[in-house]
Amino acid sequence: MTDNPPVPGPRRDMAMHNDWWASGWEHVLPRQGFPLTMLMGTACQPGFTGSPDDLLQEIFDGHWDMIGGDLDGALTFSWPDEEWDYEAVPEGREACEATRWEQSGALLTTAGFPVPATVRDLSEFYLTWGLAGREETPEGTRWSKPAVLPLPGDLLPLNPELTERLDGIRWMMRTGPLLDTLIDHLVSDLGEPAETLTSLDRPAAATGQDVDDVRLALVELVKSGDTRVQRGEEPADAERLETHRRFRPVMDAEHFHENRIQVSRG
């Protein structure tokens, strides 16, 4: 007779909010913001009731290196075990940490918030800022997350430089997939023609995209210097192209291949 194998404890797939990267919070919060968002997102899964500590115990037996141990671990802006890049940041880890804390502290105190010291402190900010919700029910504590995360700039007085950087990241994440789809159509479907006669509705139908999204992708392709748009012999404004009006995208193949990585469909 053989012994029965041990029954494993409950394990959950970690969940991450799709808005995390586009929202820009990773450029504002200490580095534990990423794993904390993952932990809070996992707590929102159906069937879980309890505290983040309970979930940490359930999944990681109470210790998760990525979050710094547990929720009472100190917040940092760098990973303690990462190799430091002295060329990129010559002042070193300690000086960089001090600068980031000074900037973060000023940002939070100006907005009327205390400066968090631990991951647990930061988790309370998630409730205050609406990055997560908590409700006490007869079954226990239940967690929820918004469909769309609030933006850092909606809650904190970001400086113009950071605001511009986060806006750029969001714009790139918005337009990047649209641009990739248009490029794939031009290269894979049309054979990368030097120029072609088309209208916005044609690539929209071919790729299953909205006409406005194709226009947006074309505008980005023009801005990057990979193509120019002509109507007859005159240049045309990609932003003002009408849905069915014919135009000619004229590709700069040399510029395109020097500045883009081509990913082919399998």
PDB file of C-alpha atoms in Angstrom:
ATOM      1  CA  MET A   1       0.000   0.000   0.000  1.00  0.00           C
ATOM      2  CA  THR A   2       1.299   3.427  -0.881  1.00  0.00           C
ATOM      3  CA  ASP A   3       0.908   6.604   1.077  1.00  0.00           C
ATOM      4  CA  ASN A   4      -1.458   9.194  -0.303  1.00  0.00           C
ATOM      5  CA  PRO A   5       0.453  12.123  -1.835  1.00  0.00           C
ATOM      6  CA  PRO A   6       0.171  15.398   0.062  1.00  0.00           C
ATOM      7  CA  VAL A   7      -2.594  17.693  -1.078  1.00  0.00           C
ATOM      8  CA  PRO A   8      -1.067  20.959  -2.267  1.00  0.00           C
ATOM      9  CA  GLY A   9      -2.311  24.184  -0.753  1.00  0.00           C
ATOM     10  CA  PRO A  10      -4.308  26.660  -2.834  1.00  0.00           C
ATOM     11  CA  ARG A  11      -2.323  28.484  -5.492  1.00  0.00           C
ATOM     12  CA  ARG A  12      -3.502  31.381  -7.613  1.00  0.00           C
ATOM     13  CA  ASP A  13      -2.385  32.768 -10.942  1.00  0.00           C
ATOM     14  CA  MET A  14      -0.991  36.237 -10.382  1.00  0.00           C
ATOM     15  CA  ALA A  15      -3.053  38.963 -12.051  1.00  0.00           C
ATOM     16  CA  MET A  16      -1.833  42.335 -13.303  1.00  0.00           C
ATOM     17  CA  HIS A  17      -3.994  45.297 -14.257  1.00  0.00           C
ATOM     18  CA  ASN A  18      -3.664  45.997 -17.990  1.00  0.00           C
ATOM     19  CA  ASP A  19      -3.510  49.732 -17.295  1.00  0.00           C
ATOM     20  CA  TRP A  20      -0.392  49.539 -15.119  1.00  0.00           C
ATOM     21  CA  TRP A  21       2.174  50.259 -17.849  1.00  0.00           C
ATOM     22  CA  ALA A  22       0.101  52.813 -19.745  1.00  0.00           C
ATOM     23  CA  SER A  23      -0.902  54.702 -16.591  1.00  0.00           C
ATOM     24  CA  GLY A  24       2.700  55.554 -15.727  1.00  0.00           C
ATOM     25  CA  TRP A  25       2.559  54.682 -12.028  1.00  0.00           C
ATOM     26  CA  GLU A  26       5.770  52.639 -12.314  1.00  0.00           C
ATOM     27  CA  HIS A  27       7.619  55.909 -13.023  1.00  0.00           C
ATOM     28  CA  VAL A  28       6.180  57.563  -9.911  1.00  0.00           C
ATOM     29  CA  LEU A  29       5.976  54.908  -7.189  1.00  0.00           C
ATOM     30  CA  PRO A  30       8.808  52.992  -5.489  1.00  0.00           C
ATOM     31  CA  ARG A  31       9.739  49.772  -7.278  1.00  0.00           C
ATOM     32  CA  GLN A  32       7.450  47.689  -5.005  1.00  0.00           C
ATOM     33  CA  GLY A  33       4.498  49.379  -6.727  1.00  0.00           C
ATOM     34  CA  PHE A  34       4.715  46.790  -9.506  1.00  0.00           C
ATOM     35  CA  PRO A  35       4.514  43.615  -7.358  1.00  0.00           C
ATOM     36  CA  LEU A  36       2.021  45.306  -5.004  1.00  0.00           C
ATOM     37  CA  THR A  37      -0.272  46.031  -7.948  1.00  0.00           C
ATOM     38  CA  MET A  38       0.067  42.398  -8.967  1.00  0.00           C
ATOM     39  CA  LEU A  39      -0.759  41.234  -5.437  1.00  0.00           C
ATOM     40  CA  MET A  40      -3.779  43.532  -5.170  1.00  0.00           C
ATOM     41  CA  GLY A  41      -4.982  42.442  -8.613  1.00  0.00           C
ATOM     42  CA  THR A  42      -4.725  38.811  -7.557  1.00  0.00           C
ATOM     43  CA  ALA A  43      -6.709  39.563  -4.403  1.00  0.00           C
ATOM     44  CA  CYS A  44      -9.535  40.780  -6.680  1.00  0.00           C
ATOM     45  CA  GLN A  45      -9.955  37.327  -8.209  1.00  0.00           C
ATOM     46  CA  PRO A  46     -13.316  35.647  -7.503  1.00  0.00           C
ATOM     47  CA  GLY A  47     -13.340  33.425  -4.479  1.00  0.00           C
ATOM     48  CA  PHE A  48     -10.675  35.194  -2.448  1.00  0.00           C
ATOM     49  CA  THR A  49     -11.510  36.856   0.852  1.00  0.00           C
ATOM     50  CA  GLY A  50      -8.956  38.126   3.317  1.00  0.00           C
ATOM     51  CA  SER A  51      -6.068  40.542   3.591  1.00  0.00           C
ATOM     52  CA  PRO A  52      -3.056  40.971   1.289  1.00  0.00           C
ATOM     53  CA  ASP A  53      -1.075  39.298   4.086  1.00  0.00           C
ATOM     54  CA  ASP A  54      -3.361  36.250   3.812  1.00  0.00           C
ATOM     55  CA  LEU A  55      -2.831  36.114   0.061  1.00  0.00           C
ATOM     56  CA  LEU A  56       0.931  36.499   0.452  1.00  0.00           C
ATOM     57  CA  GLN A  57       0.869  33.567   2.863  1.00  0.00           C
ATOM     58  CA  GLU A  58      -1.310  31.504   0.530  1.00  0.00           C
ATOM     59  CA  ILE A  59       0.851  31.996  -2.552  1.00  0.00           C
ATOM     60  CA  PHE A  60       4.371  32.565  -1.241  1.00  0.00           C
ATOM     61  CA  ASP A  61       4.248  31.149   2.294  1.00  0.00           C
ATOM     62  CA  GLY A  62       4.467  34.691   3.606  1.00  0.00           C
ATOM     63  CA  HIS A  63       7.700  35.761   1.869  1.00  0.00           C
ATOM     64  CA  TRP A  64       8.005  37.195  -1.641  1.00  0.00           C
ATOM     65  CA  ASP A  65      11.433  38.458  -2.652  1.00  0.00           C
ATOM     66  CA  MET A  66       9.952  40.631  -5.402  1.00  0.00           C
ATOM     67  CA  ILE A  67       8.010  42.697  -2.881  1.00  0.00           C
ATOM     68  CA  GLY A  68      10.931  42.833  -0.465  1.00  0.00           C
ATOM     69  CA  GLY A  69       9.814  40.033   1.825  1.00  0.00           C
ATOM     70  CA  ASP A  70       6.445  41.003   3.236  1.00  0.00           C
ATOM     71  CA  LEU A  71       4.223  44.064   3.488  1.00  0.00           C
ATOM     72  CA  ASP A  72       6.268  45.515   6.321  1.00  0.00           C
ATOM     73  CA  GLY A  73       9.394  45.684   4.165  1.00  0.00           C
ATOM     74  CA  ALA A  74      10.946  49.079   3.441  1.00  0.00           C
ATOM     75  CA  LEU A  75      10.172  50.792   0.141  1.00  0.00           C
ATOM     76  CA  THR A  76      13.018  51.405  -2.309  1.00  0.00           C
ATOM     77  CA  PHE A  77      13.383  52.813  -5.800  1.00  0.00           C
ATOM     78  CA  SER A  78      16.024  50.289  -6.894  1.00  0.00           C
ATOM     79  CA  TRP A  79      16.408  46.537  -6.606  1.00  0.00           C
ATOM     80  CA  PRO A  80      18.993  45.819  -3.883  1.00  0.00           C
ATOM     81  CA  ASP A  81      20.474  42.834  -5.745  1.00  0.00           C
ATOM     82  CA  GLU A  82      20.678  44.459  -9.190  1.00  0.00           C
ATOM     83  CA  GLU A  83      24.052  45.318 -10.702  1.00  0.00           C
ATOM     84  CA  TRP A  84      24.337  49.088 -10.681  1.00  0.00           C
ATOM     85  CA  ASP A  85      24.977  50.871 -13.974  1.00  0.00           C
ATOM     86  CA  TYR A  86      27.543  53.519 -13.031  1.00  0.00           C
ATOM     87  CA  GLU A  87      27.747  54.797 -16.606  1.00  0.00           C
ATOM     88  CA  ALA A  88      24.041  55.627 -16.702  1.00  0.00           C
ATOM     89  CA  VAL A  89      23.855  56.747 -13.048  1.00  0.00           C
ATOM     90  CA  PRO A  90      27.397  57.657 -11.955  1.00  0.00           C
ATOM     91  CA  GLU A  91      26.337  59.042  -8.566  1.00  0.00           C
ATOM     92  CA  GLY A  92      25.704  55.494  -7.321  1.00  0.00           C
ATOM     93  CA  ARG A  93      22.793  53.680  -5.739  1.00  0.00           C
ATOM     94  CA  GLU A  94      22.657  55.501  -2.377  1.00  0.00           C
ATOM     95  CA  ALA A  95      22.791  58.975  -3.899  1.00  0.00           C
ATOM     96  CA  CYS A  96      20.202  58.018  -6.511  1.00  0.00           C
ATOM     97  CA  GLU A  97      17.895  56.603  -3.822  1.00  0.00           C
ATOM     98  CA  ALA A  98      18.230  59.778  -1.764  1.00  0.00           C
ATOM     99  CA  THR A  99      17.367  61.939  -4.777  1.00  0.00           C
ATOM    100  CA  ARG A 100      14.351  59.821  -5.705  1.00  0.00           C
ATOM    101  CA  TRP A 101      13.043  59.953  -2.130  1.00  0.00           C
ATOM    102  CA  GLU A 102      13.517  63.707  -2.020  1.00  0.00           C
ATOM    103  CA  GLN A 103      11.551  64.101  -5.250  1.00  0.00           C
ATOM    104  CA  SER A 104       8.863  61.635  -4.200  1.00  0.00           C
ATOM    105  CA  GLY A 105       8.523  63.156  -0.744  1.00  0.00           C
ATOM    106  CA  ALA A 106       8.099  66.642  -2.171  1.00  0.00           C
ATOM    107  CA  LEU A 107       5.494  65.372  -4.631  1.00  0.00           C
ATOM    108  CA  LEU A 108       3.435  63.644  -1.941  1.00  0.00           C
ATOM    109  CA  THR A 109       3.644  66.337   0.727  1.00  0.00           C
ATOM    110  CA  THR A 110       2.687  69.013  -1.790  1.00  0.00           C
ATOM    111  CA  ALA A 111      -0.435  66.952  -2.546  1.00  0.00           C
ATOM    112  CA  GLY A 112      -1.153  66.582   1.191  1.00  0.00           C
ATOM    113  CA  PHE A 113      -0.132  62.920   1.569  1.00  0.00           C
ATOM    114  CA  PRO A 114       2.312  61.434   4.093  1.00  0.00           C
ATOM    115  CA  VAL A 115       5.447  59.801   2.727  1.00  0.00           C
ATOM    116  CA  PRO A 116       5.060  55.989   2.914  1.00  0.00           C
ATOM    117  CA  ALA A 117       7.860  53.978   4.479  1.00  0.00           C
ATOM    118  CA  THR A 118       6.650  50.397   3.969  1.00  0.00           C
ATOM    119  CA  VAL A 119       4.776  48.387   1.360  1.00  0.00           C
ATOM    120  CA  ARG A 120       1.818  48.316   3.750  1.00  0.00           C
ATOM    121  CA  ASP A 121       1.798  52.121   3.852  1.00  0.00           C
ATOM    122  CA  LEU A 122       1.795  52.156   0.058  1.00  0.00           C
ATOM    123  CA  SER A 123      -1.095  49.667  -0.072  1.00  0.00           C
ATOM    124  CA  GLU A 124      -3.240  52.136   1.888  1.00  0.00           C
ATOM    125  CA  PHE A 125      -2.516  54.753  -0.782  1.00  0.00           C
ATOM    126  CA  TYR A 126      -3.987  52.342  -3.339  1.00  0.00           C
ATOM    127  CA  LEU A 127      -7.315  52.614  -1.499  1.00  0.00           C
ATOM    128  CA  THR A 128      -7.068  56.392  -1.090  1.00  0.00           C
ATOM    129  CA  TRP A 129      -6.207  56.926  -4.744  1.00  0.00           C
ATOM    130  CA  GLY A 130      -8.726  54.463  -6.131  1.00  0.00           C
ATOM    131  CA  LEU A 131      -6.211  51.973  -7.506  1.00  0.00           C
ATOM    132  CA  ALA A 132      -8.015  49.306  -5.474  1.00  0.00           C
ATOM    133  CA  GLY A 133     -11.213  48.960  -3.470  1.00  0.00           C
ATOM    134  CA  ARG A 134     -11.953  47.115  -0.228  1.00  0.00           C
ATOM    135  CA  GLU A 135     -15.306  45.987   1.159  1.00  0.00           C
ATOM    136  CA  GLU A 136     -16.170  44.111   4.308  1.00  0.00           C
ATOM    137  CA  THR A 137     -18.755  41.399   3.613  1.00  0.00           C
ATOM    138  CA  PRO A 138     -20.268  38.581   5.735  1.00  0.00           C
ATOM    139  CA  GLU A 139     -17.838  36.228   3.973  1.00  0.00           C
ATOM    140  CA  GLY A 140     -14.826  38.414   4.737  1.00  0.00           C
ATOM    141  CA  THR A 141     -12.811  41.210   3.141  1.00  0.00           C
ATOM    142  CA  ARG A 142     -13.249  41.425  -0.611  1.00  0.00           C
ATOM    143  CA  TRP A 143     -11.106  43.444  -3.005  1.00  0.00           C
ATOM    144  CA  SER A 144     -11.910  45.138  -6.288  1.00  0.00           C
ATOM    145  CA  LYS A 145     -10.082  47.139  -8.944  1.00  0.00           C
ATOM    146  CA  PRO A 146     -11.298  49.875 -11.281  1.00  0.00           C
ATOM    147  CA  ALA A 147     -11.745  49.102 -14.966  1.00  0.00           C
ATOM    148  CA  VAL A 148      -9.325  51.954 -15.713  1.00  0.00           C
ATOM    149  CA  LEU A 149      -6.623  53.087 -13.298  1.00  0.00           C
ATOM    150  CA  PRO A 150      -6.547  56.773 -12.354  1.00  0.00           C
ATOM    151  CA  LEU A 151      -3.534  58.579 -13.769  1.00  0.00           C
ATOM    152  CA  PRO A 152      -0.741  59.880 -11.508  1.00  0.00           C
ATOM    153  CA  GLY A 153      -1.266  63.394 -12.845  1.00  0.00           C
ATOM    154  CA  ASP A 154      -4.918  63.300 -11.758  1.00  0.00           C
ATOM    155  CA  LEU A 155      -3.846  62.877  -8.138  1.00  0.00           C
ATOM    156  CA  LEU A 156      -0.354  64.317  -7.828  1.00  0.00           C
ATOM    157  CA  PRO A 157       1.260  67.594  -9.014  1.00  0.00           C
ATOM    158  CA  LEU A 158       3.736  66.103 -11.494  1.00  0.00           C
ATOM    159  CA  ASN A 159       6.396  68.394 -12.914  1.00  0.00           C
ATOM    160  CA  PRO A 160       6.167  69.299 -16.627  1.00  0.00           C
ATOM    161  CA  GLU A 161       9.069  67.019 -17.608  1.00  0.00           C
ATOM    162  CA  LEU A 162       7.527  63.918 -16.006  1.00  0.00           C
ATOM    163  CA  THR A 163       4.073  64.822 -17.321  1.00  0.00           C
ATOM    164  CA  GLU A 164       5.459  65.040 -20.857  1.00  0.00           C
ATOM    165  CA  ARG A 165       7.297  61.721 -20.469  1.00  0.00           C
ATOM    166  CA  LEU A 166       4.207  59.892 -19.199  1.00  0.00           C
ATOM    167  CA  ASP A 167       2.046  61.420 -21.931  1.00  0.00           C
ATOM    168  CA  GLY A 168       4.592  60.195 -24.471  1.00  0.00           C
ATOM    169  CA  ILE A 169       4.536  56.671 -23.044  1.00  0.00           C
ATOM    170  CA  ARG A 170       0.735  56.541 -23.153  1.00  0.00           C
ATOM    171  CA  TRP A 171       0.690  57.861 -26.708  1.00  0.00           C
ATOM    172  CA  MET A 172       3.267  55.292 -27.820  1.00  0.00           C
ATOM    173  CA  MET A 173       1.284  52.464 -26.230  1.00  0.00           C
ATOM    174  CA  ARG A 174      -1.863  53.760 -27.912  1.00  0.00           C
ATOM    175  CA  THR A 175      -0.382  54.167 -31.380  1.00  0.00           C
ATOM    176  CA  GLY A 176       2.288  51.444 -31.354  1.00  0.00           C
ATOM    177  CA  PRO A 177      -0.009  48.466 -32.060  1.00  0.00           C
ATOM    178  CA  LEU A 178      -1.899  50.465 -34.709  1.00  0.00           C
ATOM    179  CA  LEU A 179       1.358  51.397 -36.422  1.00  0.00           C
ATOM    180  CA  ASP A 180       2.607  47.798 -36.291  1.00  0.00           C
ATOM    181  CA  THR A 181      -0.604  46.609 -37.964  1.00  0.00           C
ATOM    182  CA  LEU A 182      -0.326  49.170 -40.752  1.00  0.00           C
ATOM    183  CA  ILE A 183       3.355  48.368 -41.344  1.00  0.00           C
ATOM    184  CA  ASP A 184       2.586  44.649 -41.433  1.00  0.00           C
ATOM    185  CA  HIS A 185      -0.093  45.327 -44.055  1.00  0.00           C
ATOM    186  CA  LEU A 186       2.255  47.398 -46.207  1.00  0.00           C
ATOM    187  CA  VAL A 187       5.125  44.928 -45.928  1.00  0.00           C
ATOM    188  CA  SER A 188       3.508  41.485 -45.695  1.00  0.00           C
ATOM    189  CA  ASP A 189       0.281  41.999 -47.622  1.00  0.00           C
ATOM    190  CA  LEU A 190       1.352  44.538 -50.250  1.00  0.00           C
ATOM    191  CA  GLY A 191       5.005  43.527 -50.591  1.00  0.00           C
ATOM    192  CA  GLU A 192       6.489  46.806 -49.335  1.00  0.00           C
ATOM    193  CA  PRO A 193       5.755  48.920 -52.419  1.00  0.00           C
ATOM    194  CA  ALA A 194       7.759  52.107 -52.922  1.00  0.00           C
ATOM    195  CA  GLU A 195       4.393  53.794 -53.383  1.00  0.00           C
ATOM    196  CA  THR A 196       0.812  52.715 -53.900  1.00  0.00           C
ATOM    197  CA  LEU A 197      -2.552  54.291 -54.652  1.00  0.00           C
ATOM    198  CA  THR A 198      -4.994  53.709 -51.830  1.00  0.00           C
ATOM    199  CA  SER A 199      -7.514  55.302 -49.453  1.00  0.00           C
ATOM    200  CA  LEU A 200      -7.953  54.956 -45.714  1.00  0.00           C
ATOM    201  CA  ASP A 201     -10.898  52.589 -46.010  1.00  0.00           C
ATOM    202  CA  ARG A 202      -8.822  50.021 -47.933  1.00  0.00           C
ATOM    203  CA  PRO A 203      -6.154  49.233 -45.270  1.00  0.00           C
ATOM    204  CA  ALA A 204      -8.911  49.553 -42.646  1.00  0.00           C
ATOM    205  CA  ALA A 205     -10.899  46.780 -44.346  1.00  0.00           C
ATOM    206  CA  ALA A 206      -7.791  44.672 -44.955  1.00  0.00           C
ATOM    207  CA  THR A 207      -6.642  44.830 -41.308  1.00  0.00           C
ATOM    208  CA  GLY A 208     -10.023  44.954 -39.559  1.00  0.00           C
ATOM    209  CA  GLN A 209      -9.221  48.339 -38.051  1.00  0.00           C
ATOM    210  CA  ASP A 210     -11.249  51.493 -37.661  1.00  0.00           C
ATOM    211  CA  VAL A 211     -10.525  54.154 -40.296  1.00  0.00           C
ATOM    212  CA  ASP A 212      -9.563  56.672 -37.600  1.00  0.00           C
ATOM    213  CA  ASP A 213      -7.014  54.216 -36.229  1.00  0.00           C
ATOM    214  CA  VAL A 214      -5.491  53.739 -39.682  1.00  0.00           C
ATOM    215  CA  ARG A 215      -5.285  57.519 -40.069  1.00  0.00           C
ATOM    216  CA  LEU A 216      -3.579  57.768 -36.685  1.00  0.00           C
ATOM    217  CA  ALA A 217      -1.055  55.081 -37.654  1.00  0.00           C
ATOM    218  CA  LEU A 218      -0.356  56.786 -40.959  1.00  0.00           C
ATOM    219  CA  VAL A 219       0.251  60.101 -39.183  1.00  0.00           C
ATOM    220  CA  GLU A 220       2.810  58.395 -36.931  1.00  0.00           C
ATOM    221  CA  LEU A 221       4.465  56.768 -39.954  1.00  0.00           C
ATOM    222  CA  VAL A 222       4.826  60.196 -41.547  1.00  0.00           C
ATOM    223  CA  LYS A 223       6.142  61.759 -38.332  1.00  0.00           C
ATOM    224  CA  SER A 224       8.796  59.059 -38.066  1.00  0.00           C
ATOM    225  CA  GLY A 225      10.102  59.928 -41.536  1.00  0.00           C
ATOM    226  CA  ASP A 226       9.318  56.480 -42.970  1.00  0.00           C
ATOM    227  CA  THR A 227       6.833  57.767 -45.509  1.00  0.00           C
ATOM    228  CA  ARG A 228       5.266  60.858 -46.990  1.00  0.00           C
ATOM    229  CA  VAL A 229       1.742  61.265 -48.311  1.00  0.00           C
ATOM    230  CA  GLN A 230       0.981  62.627 -51.778  1.00  0.00           C
ATOM    231  CA  ARG A 231      -2.205  63.538 -53.599  1.00  0.00           C
ATOM    232  CA  GLY A 232      -1.232  63.835 -57.230  1.00  0.00           C
ATOM    233  CA  GLU A 233       2.026  65.777 -57.235  1.00  0.00           C
ATOM    234  CA  GLU A 234       1.202  67.740 -54.085  1.00  0.00           C
ATOM    235  CA  PRO A 235       1.969  66.709 -50.476  1.00  0.00           C
ATOM    236  CA  ALA A 236      -1.098  65.878 -48.388  1.00  0.00           C
ATOM    237  CA  ASP A 237      -1.801  66.242 -44.693  1.00  0.00           C
ATOM    238  CA  ALA A 238      -2.231  62.716 -43.289  1.00  0.00           C
ATOM    239  CA  GLU A 239      -4.329  64.027 -40.412  1.00  0.00           C
ATOM    240  CA  ARG A 240      -6.894  65.510 -42.821  1.00  0.00           C
ATOM    241  CA  LEU A 241      -7.294  62.620 -45.245  1.00  0.00           C
ATOM    242  CA  GLU A 242     -10.910  61.705 -45.938  1.00  0.00           C
ATOM    243  CA  THR A 243     -12.051  58.109 -45.682  1.00  0.00           C
ATOM    244  CA  HIS A 244     -12.553  57.377 -49.407  1.00  0.00           C
ATOM    245  CA  ARG A 245     -10.219  59.986 -50.921  1.00  0.00           C
ATOM    246  CA  ARG A 246      -7.305  58.478 -52.835  1.00  0.00           C
ATOM    247  CA  PHE A 247      -3.711  59.256 -51.870  1.00  0.00           C
ATOM    248  CA  ARG A 248      -0.256  57.782 -52.350  1.00  0.00           C
ATOM    249  CA  PRO A 249       1.965  56.809 -49.407  1.00  0.00           C
ATOM    250  CA  VAL A 250       5.570  57.043 -50.674  1.00  0.00           C
ATOM    251  CA  MET A 251       7.928  54.963 -48.547  1.00  0.00           C
ATOM    252  CA  ASP A 252      11.522  55.836 -47.702  1.00  0.00           C
ATOM    253  CA  ALA A 253      12.767  52.248 -47.672  1.00  0.00           C
ATOM    254  CA  GLU A 254      16.298  53.097 -46.540  1.00  0.00           C
ATOM    255  CA  HIS A 255      15.051  55.119 -43.559  1.00  0.00           C
ATOM    256  CA  PHE A 256      12.491  52.445 -42.704  1.00  0.00           C
ATOM    257  CA  HIS A 257      14.969  49.559 -42.594  1.00  0.00           C
ATOM    258  CA  GLU A 258      17.588  51.561 -40.704  1.00  0.00           C
ATOM    259  CA  ASN A 259      15.218  52.571 -37.915  1.00  0.00           C
ATOM    260  CA  ARG A 260      12.713  49.749 -37.490  1.00  0.00           C
ATOM    261  CA  ILE A 261      12.843  46.155 -36.360  1.00  0.00           C
ATOM    262  CA  GLN A 262      10.627  44.055 -38.613  1.00  0.00           C
ATOM    263  CA  VAL A 263       8.575  41.363 -36.884  1.00  0.00           C
ATOM    264  CA  SER A 264       7.075  38.930 -39.374  1.00  0.00           C
ATOM    265  CA  ARG A 265       3.865  37.024 -38.898  1.00  0.00           C
ATOM    266  CA  GLY A 266       4.356  33.313 -38.394  1.00  0.00           C
TER     267      GLY A 266
END
